[in-house]
Coordinates of C-alpha atoms in Angstrom, one line a residue:
Chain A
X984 CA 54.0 88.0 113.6
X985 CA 52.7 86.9 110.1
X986 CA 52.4 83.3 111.9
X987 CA 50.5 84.3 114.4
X988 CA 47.9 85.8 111.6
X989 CA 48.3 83.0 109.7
X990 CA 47.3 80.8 112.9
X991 CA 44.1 83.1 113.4
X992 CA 42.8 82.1 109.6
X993 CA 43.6 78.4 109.8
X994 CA 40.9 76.5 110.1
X995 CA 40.7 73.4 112.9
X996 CA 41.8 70.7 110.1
X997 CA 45.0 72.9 109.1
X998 CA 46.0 73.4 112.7
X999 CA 45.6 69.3 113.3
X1000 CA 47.4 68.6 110.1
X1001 CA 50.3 70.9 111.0
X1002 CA 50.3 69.5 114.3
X1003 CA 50.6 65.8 112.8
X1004 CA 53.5 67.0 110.0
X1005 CA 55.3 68.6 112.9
X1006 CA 55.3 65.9 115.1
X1007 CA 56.3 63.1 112.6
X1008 CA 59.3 65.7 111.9
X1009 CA 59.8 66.0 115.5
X1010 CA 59.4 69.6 115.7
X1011 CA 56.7 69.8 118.8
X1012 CA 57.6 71.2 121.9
X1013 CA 57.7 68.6 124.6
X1014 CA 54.7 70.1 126.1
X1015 CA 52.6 69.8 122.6
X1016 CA 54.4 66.6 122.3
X1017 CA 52.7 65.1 125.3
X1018 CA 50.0 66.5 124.2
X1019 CA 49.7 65.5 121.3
X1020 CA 50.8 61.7 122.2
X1021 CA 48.2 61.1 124.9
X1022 CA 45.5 62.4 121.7
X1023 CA 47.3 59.8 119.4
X1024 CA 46.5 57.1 121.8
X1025 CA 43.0 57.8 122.0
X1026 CA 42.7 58.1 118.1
X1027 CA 42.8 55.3 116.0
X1028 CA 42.7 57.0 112.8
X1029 CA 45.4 59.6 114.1
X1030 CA 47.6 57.0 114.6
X1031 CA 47.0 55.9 111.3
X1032 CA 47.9 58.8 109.8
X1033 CA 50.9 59.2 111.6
X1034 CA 51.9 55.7 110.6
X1035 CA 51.6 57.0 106.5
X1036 CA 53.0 60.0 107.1
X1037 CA 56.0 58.5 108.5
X1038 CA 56.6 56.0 105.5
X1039 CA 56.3 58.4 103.0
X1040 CA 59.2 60.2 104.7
X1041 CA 61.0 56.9 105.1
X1042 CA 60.5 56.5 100.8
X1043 CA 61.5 59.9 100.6
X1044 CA 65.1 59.5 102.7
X1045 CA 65.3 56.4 100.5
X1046 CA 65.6 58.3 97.4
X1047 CA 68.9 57.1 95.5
X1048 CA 71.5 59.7 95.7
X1049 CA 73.1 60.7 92.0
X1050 CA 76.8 61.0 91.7
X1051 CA 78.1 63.8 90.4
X1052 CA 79.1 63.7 86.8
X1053 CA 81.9 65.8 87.3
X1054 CA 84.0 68.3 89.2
X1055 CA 82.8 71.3 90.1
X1056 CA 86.4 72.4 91.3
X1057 CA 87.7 76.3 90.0
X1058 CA 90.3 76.9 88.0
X1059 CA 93.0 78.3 89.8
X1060 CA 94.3 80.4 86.6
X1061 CA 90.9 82.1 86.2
X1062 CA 90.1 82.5 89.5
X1063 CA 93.6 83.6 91.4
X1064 CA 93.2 86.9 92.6
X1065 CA 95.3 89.0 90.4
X1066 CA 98.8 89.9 91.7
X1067 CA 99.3 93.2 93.4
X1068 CA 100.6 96.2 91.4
X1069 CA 101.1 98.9 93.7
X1070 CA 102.3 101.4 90.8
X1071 CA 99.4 100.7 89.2
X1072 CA 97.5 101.0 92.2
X1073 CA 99.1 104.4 93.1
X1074 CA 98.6 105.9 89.3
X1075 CA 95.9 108.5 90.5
X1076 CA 98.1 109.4 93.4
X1077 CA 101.1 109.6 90.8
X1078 CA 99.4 112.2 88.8
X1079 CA 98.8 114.3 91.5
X1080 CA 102.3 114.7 93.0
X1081 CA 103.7 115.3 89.9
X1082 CA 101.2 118.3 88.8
X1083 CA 102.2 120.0 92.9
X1084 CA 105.9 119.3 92.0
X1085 CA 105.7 121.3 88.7
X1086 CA 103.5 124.3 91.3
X1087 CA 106.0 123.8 93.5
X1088 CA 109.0 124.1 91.0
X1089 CA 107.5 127.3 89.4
X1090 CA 106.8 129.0 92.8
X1091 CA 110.6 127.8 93.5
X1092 CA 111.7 130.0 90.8
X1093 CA 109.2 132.6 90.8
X1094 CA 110.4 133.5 93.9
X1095 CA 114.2 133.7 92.5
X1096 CA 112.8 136.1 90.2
X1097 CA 111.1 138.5 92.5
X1098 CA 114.1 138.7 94.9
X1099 CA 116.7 139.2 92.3
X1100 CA 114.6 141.8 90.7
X1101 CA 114.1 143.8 94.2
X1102 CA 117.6 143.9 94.8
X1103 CA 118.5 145.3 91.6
X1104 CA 115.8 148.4 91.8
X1105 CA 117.3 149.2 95.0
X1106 CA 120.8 149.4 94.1
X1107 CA 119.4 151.4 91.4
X1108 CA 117.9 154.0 93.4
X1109 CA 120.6 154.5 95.6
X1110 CA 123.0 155.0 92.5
X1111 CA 121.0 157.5 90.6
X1112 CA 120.4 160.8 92.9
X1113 CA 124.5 160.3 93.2
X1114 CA 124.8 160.2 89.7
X1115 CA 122.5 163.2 89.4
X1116 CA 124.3 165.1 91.4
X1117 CA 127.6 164.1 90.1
X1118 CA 126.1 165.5 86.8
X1119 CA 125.4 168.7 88.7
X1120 CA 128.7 169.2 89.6
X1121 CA 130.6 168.5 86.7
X1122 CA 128.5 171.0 84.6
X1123 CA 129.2 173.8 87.1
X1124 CA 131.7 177.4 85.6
X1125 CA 135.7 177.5 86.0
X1126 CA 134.9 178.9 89.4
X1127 CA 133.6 175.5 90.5
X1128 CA 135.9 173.4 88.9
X1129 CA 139.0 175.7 90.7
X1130 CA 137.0 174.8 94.1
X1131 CA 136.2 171.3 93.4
X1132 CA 140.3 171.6 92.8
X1133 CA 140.7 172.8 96.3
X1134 CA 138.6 170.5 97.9
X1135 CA 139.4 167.5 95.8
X1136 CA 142.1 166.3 98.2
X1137 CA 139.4 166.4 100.9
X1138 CA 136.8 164.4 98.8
X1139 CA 139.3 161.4 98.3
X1140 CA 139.9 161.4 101.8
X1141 CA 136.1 161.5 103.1
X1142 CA 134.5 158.6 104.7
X1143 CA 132.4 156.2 102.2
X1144 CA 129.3 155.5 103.9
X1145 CA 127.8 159.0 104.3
X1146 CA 125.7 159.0 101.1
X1147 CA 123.2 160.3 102.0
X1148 CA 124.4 163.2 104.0
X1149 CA 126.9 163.6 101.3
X1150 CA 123.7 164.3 98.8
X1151 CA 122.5 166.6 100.8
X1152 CA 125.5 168.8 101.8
X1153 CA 126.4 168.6 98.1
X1154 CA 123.0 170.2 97.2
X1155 CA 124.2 173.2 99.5
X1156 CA 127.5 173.4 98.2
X1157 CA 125.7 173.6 94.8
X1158 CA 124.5 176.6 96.0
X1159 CA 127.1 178.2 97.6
X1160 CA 128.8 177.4 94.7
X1161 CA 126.7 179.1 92.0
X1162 CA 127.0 181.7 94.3
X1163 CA 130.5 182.0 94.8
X1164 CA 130.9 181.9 91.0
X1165 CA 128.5 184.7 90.6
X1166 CA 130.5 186.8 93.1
X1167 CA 133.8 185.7 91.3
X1168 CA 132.2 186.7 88.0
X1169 CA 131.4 190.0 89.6
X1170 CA 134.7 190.7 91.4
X1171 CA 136.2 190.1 88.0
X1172 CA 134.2 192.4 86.7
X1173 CA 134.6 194.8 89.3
X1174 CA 138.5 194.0 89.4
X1175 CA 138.8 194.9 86.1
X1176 CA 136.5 198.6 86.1
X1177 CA 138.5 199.3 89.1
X1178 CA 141.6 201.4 87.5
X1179 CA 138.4 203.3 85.5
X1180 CA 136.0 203.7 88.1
X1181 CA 137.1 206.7 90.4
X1182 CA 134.6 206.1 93.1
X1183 CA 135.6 202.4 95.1
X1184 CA 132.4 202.5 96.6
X1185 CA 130.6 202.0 93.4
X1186 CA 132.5 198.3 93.5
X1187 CA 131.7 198.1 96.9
X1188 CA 128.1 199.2 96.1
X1189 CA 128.2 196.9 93.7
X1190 CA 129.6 194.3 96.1
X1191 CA 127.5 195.2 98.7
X1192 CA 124.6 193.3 97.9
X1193 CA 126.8 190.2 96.9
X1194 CA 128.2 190.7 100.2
X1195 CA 125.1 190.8 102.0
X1196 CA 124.2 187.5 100.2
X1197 CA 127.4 186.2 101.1
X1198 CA 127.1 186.7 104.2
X1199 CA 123.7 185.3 104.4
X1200 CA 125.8 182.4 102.7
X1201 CA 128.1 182.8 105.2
X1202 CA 125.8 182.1 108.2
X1203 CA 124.3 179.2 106.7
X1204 CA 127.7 177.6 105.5
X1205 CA 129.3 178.7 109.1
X1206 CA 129.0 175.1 110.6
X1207 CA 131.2 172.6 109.4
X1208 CA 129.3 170.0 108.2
X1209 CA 131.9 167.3 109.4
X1210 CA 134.4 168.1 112.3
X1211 CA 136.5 165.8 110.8
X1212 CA 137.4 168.4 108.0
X1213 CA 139.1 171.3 109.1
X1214 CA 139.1 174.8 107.2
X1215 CA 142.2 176.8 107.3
X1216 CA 143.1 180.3 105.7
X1217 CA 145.8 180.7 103.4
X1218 CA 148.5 181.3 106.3
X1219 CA 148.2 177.9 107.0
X1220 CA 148.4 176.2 104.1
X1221 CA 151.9 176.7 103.5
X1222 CA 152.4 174.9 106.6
X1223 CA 149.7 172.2 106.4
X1224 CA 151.9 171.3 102.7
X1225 CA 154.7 171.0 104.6
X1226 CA 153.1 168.3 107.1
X1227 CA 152.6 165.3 105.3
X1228 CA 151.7 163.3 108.2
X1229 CA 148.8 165.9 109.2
X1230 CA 145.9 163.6 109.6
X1231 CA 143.4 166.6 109.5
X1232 CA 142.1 167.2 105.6
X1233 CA 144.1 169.9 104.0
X1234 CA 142.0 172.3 101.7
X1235 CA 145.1 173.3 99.0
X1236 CA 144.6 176.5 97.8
X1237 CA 144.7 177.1 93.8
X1238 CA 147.9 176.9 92.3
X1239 CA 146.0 179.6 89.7
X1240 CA 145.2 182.7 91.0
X1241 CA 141.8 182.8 90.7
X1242 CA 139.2 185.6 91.3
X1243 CA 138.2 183.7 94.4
X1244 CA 141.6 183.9 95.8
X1245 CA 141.7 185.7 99.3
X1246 CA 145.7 186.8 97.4
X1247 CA 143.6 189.0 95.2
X1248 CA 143.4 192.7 97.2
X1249 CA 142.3 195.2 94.7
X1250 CA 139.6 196.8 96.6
X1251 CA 139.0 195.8 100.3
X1252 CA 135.6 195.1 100.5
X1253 CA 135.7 192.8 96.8
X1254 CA 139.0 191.0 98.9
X1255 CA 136.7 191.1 102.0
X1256 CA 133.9 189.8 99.9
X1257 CA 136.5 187.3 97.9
X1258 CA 137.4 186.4 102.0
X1259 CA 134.4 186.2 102.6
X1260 CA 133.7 183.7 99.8
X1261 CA 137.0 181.6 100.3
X1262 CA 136.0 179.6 103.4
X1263 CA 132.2 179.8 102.0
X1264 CA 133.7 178.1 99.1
X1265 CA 135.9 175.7 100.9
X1266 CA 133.4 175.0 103.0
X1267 CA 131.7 173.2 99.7
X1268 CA 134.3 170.6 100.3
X1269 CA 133.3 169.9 103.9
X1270 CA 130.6 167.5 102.3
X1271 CA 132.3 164.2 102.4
X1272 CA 131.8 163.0 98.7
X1273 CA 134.3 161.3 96.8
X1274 CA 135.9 163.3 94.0
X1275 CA 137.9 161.9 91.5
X1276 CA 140.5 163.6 89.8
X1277 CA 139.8 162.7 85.2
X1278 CA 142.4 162.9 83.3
X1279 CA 141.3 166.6 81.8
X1280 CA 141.2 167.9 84.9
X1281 CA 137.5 167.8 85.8
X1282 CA 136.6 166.4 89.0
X1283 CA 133.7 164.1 89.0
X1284 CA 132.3 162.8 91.5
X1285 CA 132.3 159.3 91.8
X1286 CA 128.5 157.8 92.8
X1287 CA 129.3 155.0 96.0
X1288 CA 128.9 152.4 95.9
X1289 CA 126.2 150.5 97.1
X1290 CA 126.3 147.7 99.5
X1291 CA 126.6 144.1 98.1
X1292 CA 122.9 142.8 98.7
X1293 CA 123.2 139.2 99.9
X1294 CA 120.7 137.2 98.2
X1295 CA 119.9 133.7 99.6
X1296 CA 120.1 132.1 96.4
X1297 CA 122.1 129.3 97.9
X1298 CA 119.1 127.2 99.2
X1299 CA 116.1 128.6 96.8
X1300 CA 119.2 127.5 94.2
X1301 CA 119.2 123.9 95.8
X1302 CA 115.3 123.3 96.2
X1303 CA 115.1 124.7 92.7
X1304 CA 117.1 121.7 91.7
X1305 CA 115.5 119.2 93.8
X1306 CA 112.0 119.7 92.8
X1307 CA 113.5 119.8 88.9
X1308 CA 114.8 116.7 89.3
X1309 CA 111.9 115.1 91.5
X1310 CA 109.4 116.4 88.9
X1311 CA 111.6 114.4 86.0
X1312 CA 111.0 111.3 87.7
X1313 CA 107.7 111.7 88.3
X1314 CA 106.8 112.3 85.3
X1315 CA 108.5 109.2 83.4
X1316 CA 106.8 107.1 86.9
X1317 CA 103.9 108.0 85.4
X1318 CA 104.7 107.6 81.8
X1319 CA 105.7 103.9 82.5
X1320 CA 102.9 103.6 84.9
X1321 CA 100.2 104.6 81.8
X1322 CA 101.4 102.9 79.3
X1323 CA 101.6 99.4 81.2
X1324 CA 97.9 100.4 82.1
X1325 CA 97.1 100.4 78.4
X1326 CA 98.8 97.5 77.2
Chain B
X462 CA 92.8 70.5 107.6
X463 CA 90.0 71.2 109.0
X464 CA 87.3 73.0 107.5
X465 CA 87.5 76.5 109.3
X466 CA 91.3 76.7 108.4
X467 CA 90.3 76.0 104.7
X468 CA 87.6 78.3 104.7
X469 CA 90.2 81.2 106.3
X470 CA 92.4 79.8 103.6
X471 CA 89.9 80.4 100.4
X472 CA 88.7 83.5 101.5
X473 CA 92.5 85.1 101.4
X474 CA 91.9 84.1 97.6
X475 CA 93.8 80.0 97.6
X476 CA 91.6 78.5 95.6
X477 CA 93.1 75.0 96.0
X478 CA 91.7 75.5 99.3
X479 CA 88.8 76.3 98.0
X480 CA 88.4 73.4 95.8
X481 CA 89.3 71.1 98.6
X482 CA 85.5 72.5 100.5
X483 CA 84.4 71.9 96.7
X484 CA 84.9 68.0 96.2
X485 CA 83.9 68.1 99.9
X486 CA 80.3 69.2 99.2
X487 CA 79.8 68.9 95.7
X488 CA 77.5 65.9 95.8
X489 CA 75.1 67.5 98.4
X490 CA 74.6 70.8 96.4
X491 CA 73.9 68.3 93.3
X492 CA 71.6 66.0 94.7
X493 CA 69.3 68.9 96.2
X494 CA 70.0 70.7 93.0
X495 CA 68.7 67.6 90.9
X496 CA 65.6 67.1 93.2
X497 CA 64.6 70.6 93.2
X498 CA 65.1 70.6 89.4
X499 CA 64.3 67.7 88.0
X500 CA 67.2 67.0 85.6
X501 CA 70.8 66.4 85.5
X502 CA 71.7 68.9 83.4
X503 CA 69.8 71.6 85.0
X504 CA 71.2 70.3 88.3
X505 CA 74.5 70.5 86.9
X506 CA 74.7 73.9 85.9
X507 CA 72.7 75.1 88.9
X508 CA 75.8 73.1 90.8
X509 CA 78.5 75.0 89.3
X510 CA 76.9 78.1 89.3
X511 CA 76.2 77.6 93.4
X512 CA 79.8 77.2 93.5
X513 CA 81.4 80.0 91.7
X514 CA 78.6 82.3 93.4
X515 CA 79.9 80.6 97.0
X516 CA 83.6 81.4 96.1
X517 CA 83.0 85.2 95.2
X518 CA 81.3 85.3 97.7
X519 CA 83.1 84.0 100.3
X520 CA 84.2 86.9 102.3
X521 CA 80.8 87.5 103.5
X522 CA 80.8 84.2 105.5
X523 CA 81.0 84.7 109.0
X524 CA 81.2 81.6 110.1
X525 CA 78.6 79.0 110.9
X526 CA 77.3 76.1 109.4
X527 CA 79.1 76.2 106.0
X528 CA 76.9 73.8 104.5
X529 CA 73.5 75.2 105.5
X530 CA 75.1 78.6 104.2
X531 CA 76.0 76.6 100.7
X532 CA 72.6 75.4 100.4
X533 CA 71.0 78.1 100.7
X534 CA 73.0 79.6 97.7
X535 CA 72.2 76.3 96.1
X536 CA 68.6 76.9 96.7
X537 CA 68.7 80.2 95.6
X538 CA 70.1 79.7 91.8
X539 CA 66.9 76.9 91.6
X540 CA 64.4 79.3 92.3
X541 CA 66.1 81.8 89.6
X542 CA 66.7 78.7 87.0
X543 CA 62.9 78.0 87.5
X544 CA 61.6 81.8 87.5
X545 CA 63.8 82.2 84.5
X546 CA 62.0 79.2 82.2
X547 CA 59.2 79.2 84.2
X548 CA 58.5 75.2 83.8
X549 CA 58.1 72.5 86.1
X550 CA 60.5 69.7 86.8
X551 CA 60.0 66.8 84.9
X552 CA 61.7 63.4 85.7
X553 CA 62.6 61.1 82.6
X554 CA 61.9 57.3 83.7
X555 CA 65.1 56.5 81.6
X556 CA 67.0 57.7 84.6
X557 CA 65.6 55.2 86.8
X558 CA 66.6 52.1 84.8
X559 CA 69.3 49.7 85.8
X560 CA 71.4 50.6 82.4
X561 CA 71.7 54.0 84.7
X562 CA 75.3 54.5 86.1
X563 CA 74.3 56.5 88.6
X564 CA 71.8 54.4 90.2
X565 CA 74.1 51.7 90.2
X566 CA 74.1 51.6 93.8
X567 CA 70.1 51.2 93.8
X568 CA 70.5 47.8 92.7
X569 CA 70.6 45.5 95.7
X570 CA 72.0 42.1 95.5
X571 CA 69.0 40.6 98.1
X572 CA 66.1 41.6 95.6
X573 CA 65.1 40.2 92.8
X574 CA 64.8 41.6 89.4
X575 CA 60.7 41.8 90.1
X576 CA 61.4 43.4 93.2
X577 CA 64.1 45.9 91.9
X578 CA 61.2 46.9 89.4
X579 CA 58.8 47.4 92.0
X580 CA 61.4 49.4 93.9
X581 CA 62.1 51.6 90.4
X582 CA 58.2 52.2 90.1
X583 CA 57.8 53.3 92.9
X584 CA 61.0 55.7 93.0
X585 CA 59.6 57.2 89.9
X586 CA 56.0 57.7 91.8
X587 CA 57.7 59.6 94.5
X588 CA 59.4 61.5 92.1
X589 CA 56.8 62.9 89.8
X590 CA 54.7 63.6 93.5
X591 CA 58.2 65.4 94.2
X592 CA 58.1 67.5 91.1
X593 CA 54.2 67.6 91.0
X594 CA 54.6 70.2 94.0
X595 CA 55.3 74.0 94.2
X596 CA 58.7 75.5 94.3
X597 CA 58.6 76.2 97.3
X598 CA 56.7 73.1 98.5
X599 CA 59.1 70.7 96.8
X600 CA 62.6 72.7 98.2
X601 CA 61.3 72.1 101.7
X602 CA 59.9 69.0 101.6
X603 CA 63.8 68.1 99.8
X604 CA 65.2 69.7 102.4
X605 CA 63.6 68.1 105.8
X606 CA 62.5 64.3 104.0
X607 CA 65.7 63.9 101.3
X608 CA 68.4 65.6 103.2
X609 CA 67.2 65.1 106.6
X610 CA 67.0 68.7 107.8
X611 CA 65.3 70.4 110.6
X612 CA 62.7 73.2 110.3
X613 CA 65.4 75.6 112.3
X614 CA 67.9 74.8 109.5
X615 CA 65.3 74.9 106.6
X616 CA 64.3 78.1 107.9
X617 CA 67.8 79.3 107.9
X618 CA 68.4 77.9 104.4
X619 CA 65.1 79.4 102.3
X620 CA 65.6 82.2 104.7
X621 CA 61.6 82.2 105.7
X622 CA 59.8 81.8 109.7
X623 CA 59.5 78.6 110.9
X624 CA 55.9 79.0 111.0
X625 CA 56.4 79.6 106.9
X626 CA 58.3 76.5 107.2
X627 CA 55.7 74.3 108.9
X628 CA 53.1 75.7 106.9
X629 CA 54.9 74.4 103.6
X630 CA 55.6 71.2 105.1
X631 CA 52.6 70.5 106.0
X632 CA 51.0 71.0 102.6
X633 CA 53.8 69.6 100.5
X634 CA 53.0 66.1 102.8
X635 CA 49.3 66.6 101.9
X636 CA 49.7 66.9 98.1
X637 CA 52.1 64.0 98.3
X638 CA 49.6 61.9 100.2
X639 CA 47.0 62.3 97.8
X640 CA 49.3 61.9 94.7
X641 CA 51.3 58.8 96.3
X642 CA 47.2 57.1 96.9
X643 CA 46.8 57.6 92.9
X644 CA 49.9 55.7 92.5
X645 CA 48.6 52.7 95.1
X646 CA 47.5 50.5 92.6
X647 CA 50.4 50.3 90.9
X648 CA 52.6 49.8 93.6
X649 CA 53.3 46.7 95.5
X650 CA 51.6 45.6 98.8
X651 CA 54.7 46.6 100.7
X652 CA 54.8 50.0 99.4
X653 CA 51.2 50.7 98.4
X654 CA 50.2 53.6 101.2

């Protein structure tokens, strides 16, 4: 496009010129060519011209040719490209996968942390209530410890896994407990006024509202807690002794007699309430806790155990390792790798 | 080998290959280099400059006419050596004389010593008409009258229109006219113009 504008502003003697120059360099289109040839032959001074033009090209082309005063060959040694160093190529890269190896690693053994931590605040939990209420127990009068005596053959002999129910129950035989002690304490009491007290009804008054409790205690301890545990009256326990191979739990009676004991008849209704409180109180032992036998006689009950929690430490254990060692070597890669950089 | 497979060669970084394309072309790129500057030193830095500059690069070369593509790398450094001292080229007539190793091969067996001094006379007329031109006057009229190239190639090499091209021409053969006439006198009757 500029040579089209520059065509506009050349003058006539510029456009000649250019056409001479072109065709002496032979750079006219055959129609111009023609054109210009059959002009040529008209013009003397044209041809001229064209004659001077074309020896001063001829001179030119005749211009000597220099040789070259040297080689302008490269040096190899400067200009080889340089050899490839792919771990000095992948530095960058380097850095980065060792800085997500260490994240990794400490996520690894975060994670160890947090589980081993969990399972140990659950087995926790599930020990302490049981060792509350072991506590409970063991602090409880004589009266208690004769019954925990009574039913301790039934406690060794109770399933394991009822824990919770066991918790439970023992919470009501708490209270049937402290309950049966207070009537014990008061059918002592009563037991020993009798030969001064003239009027029996005064110990029955007085045992009347324990016995209306008791009975209140008696309806609410009526059902067994476990069918497996079977309650039987004194009659029977002389035989049940006897039978060793009796699969069904055997509630002993005291080898003390004890103000609880239904032998005790010194006025009907304190044996009727003492009755009354016998299978109330060996009903305590329906709860299917364990109870150990110390050595001074004081039951306690044992807290269960809890469950072995599995912990998959196995493979966090192993991919622990792994990333421990994988981070080592990345870290002396790129050691090695920055200090052949900076030599 | 032939050219293309040493080209393929130096561009996956074998330089002996490279050097092979070098002593191939060296001369050319010197003797354009030398009539666009004026001087043989000039010339020869300009030379290895063209070819270091060629070798980096190299990877840009497509393929094509690997010598129109070197010259125009050789042309380029020129116009840069001339912007950068901004002079004009200036030929010493001690380089024309027979003592000259490299015109050596001007000396022809058939002419005289009268006529070999004619013939150095008017070699040196020529030349200061060469360098009596613009740059860009004196790199085409090189181009198309010394090295014998079209105005499609010379176009290609100065990267410019072939109008640009004619236009140059055109007016570098004008100013040579009228300088070469100044020179008539002293030239013989075969070469006065």
């Amino acid at each position: 496009m500029l040579d089209f504008i520059r065509d506009l502003t050349k003058s006539a003697e510029e456009k000649r010129q250019e056409m001479l120059t072109a065709y002496v360099d032979g750079a006219l289109s055959p129609r111009h060519q023609s054109a210009f040839e059959q002009q040529l032959s008209q013009d003397p001074s044209l041809q001229a011209e064209v004659e001077q033009m074309q020896q001063h090209k001829l001179m030119m082309r005749q211009l000597p040719r220099r040789r070259v005063p040297r080689n302008f060959t490269l040096d190899p040694a400067l200009y080889s490209p340089p050899q490839r160093q792919p771990l000095l190529q992948l530095y960058p890269a380097m850095r980065v996968a060792t800085v997500l190896t260490a994240v990794f690693l400490i996520i690894a053994v975060s994670a160890e942390l947090l589980t081993f931590s969990g399972s140990a605040d659950l087995a926790t939990e599930s020990t302490a209530p049981i060792a509350m209420q072991s506590e409970s127990v063991t602090t409880n009068g004589a009266a208690a410890d004769d019954m925990a005596d009574a039913v301790s053959d039934d406690m060794a002999e109770a399933e394991m896994p009822v824990v919770e129910d066991a918790a439970s129950e023992m919470e009501a035989a708490e209270m049937v407990v402290e309950e049966a002690e207070e009537m014990a304490v008061e059918a002592e009491s009563a037991e020993m006024a009798s030969p001064e007290e003239s009027d029996g009804e005064v110990a029955g008054a007085a045992a009347e509202p324990p016995l209306d409790e008791d009975a209140s205690m008696l309806e609410i301890a009526a059902t067994p807690p476990k069918p497996e545990v079977e309650i039987q009256t004194e009659e029977q326990f002389a035989e049940a002794e006897t039978d060793a191979d009796s699969e069904t739990t055997v509630v002993s009676p005291p080898p003390t007699a004890s103000p609880s004991s239904p032998r005790m008849t010194t006025t009907a209704v304190t044996g009727r309430a003492v009755e009354a409180t016998v299978p109330a109180a060996t009903e305590i032992a329906a709860a299917p806790t364990s109870v150990v036998e110390t050595d001074d006689g004081v039951p306690a009950v044992a807290p269960p155990t809890p469950p072995p929690v599995r912990q998959p430490v196995s493979t966090l254990r192993v991919v622990q390792i792994g990333l421990a060692i994988l981070l080592i070597v990345m870290i002396t890669a790129v050691v090695y790798t920055r200090r052949k950089l900076n030599s | 080998m032939d050219e293309a497979g040493l080209i393929k060669d130096a561009q996956k970084g074998d330089v002996t290959a490279y050097n092979r394309l070098v002593i191939q072309y060296q001369e050319v790129v010197y003797n354009v280099a030398y009539r666009i500057m004026g001087d043989p030193p000039s010339a020869e830095d300009v030379a290895q400059e063209t070819f270091i500059a060629a070798y980096k690069a190299l990877h840009r070369f497509q393929g094509g006419n690997f010598k129109a593509w070197l010259l125009r790398i050789a042309t380029n450094r020129c116009y840069d050596e001339l912007r950068r001292h901004k002079r004009r080229p200036q030929s010493s007539l001690d380089e024309l004389t027979e003592d000259n190793e490299s015109f050596a091969f001007m000396r022809t067996p058939e002419v005289g010593p009268e006529g070999q001094q004619q013939r150095t006379e008017m070699m040196q007329a020529i030349e200061e008409c060469l360098n009596a031109l613009s740059d860009d006057q004196r790199v085409t009229a090189v181009l198309c009258d010394v090295e014998g190239y079209d105005y499609s190639a010379i176009a290609e090499i100065t990267a410019v229109s072939l109008g640009t091209v004619k236009s140059r021409m055109n007016r570098a053969r004008r100013k040579l006219r009228d300088c070469l006439r100044g020179f008539g006198e002293l030239l013989p009757a075969t070469y006065r113009l």
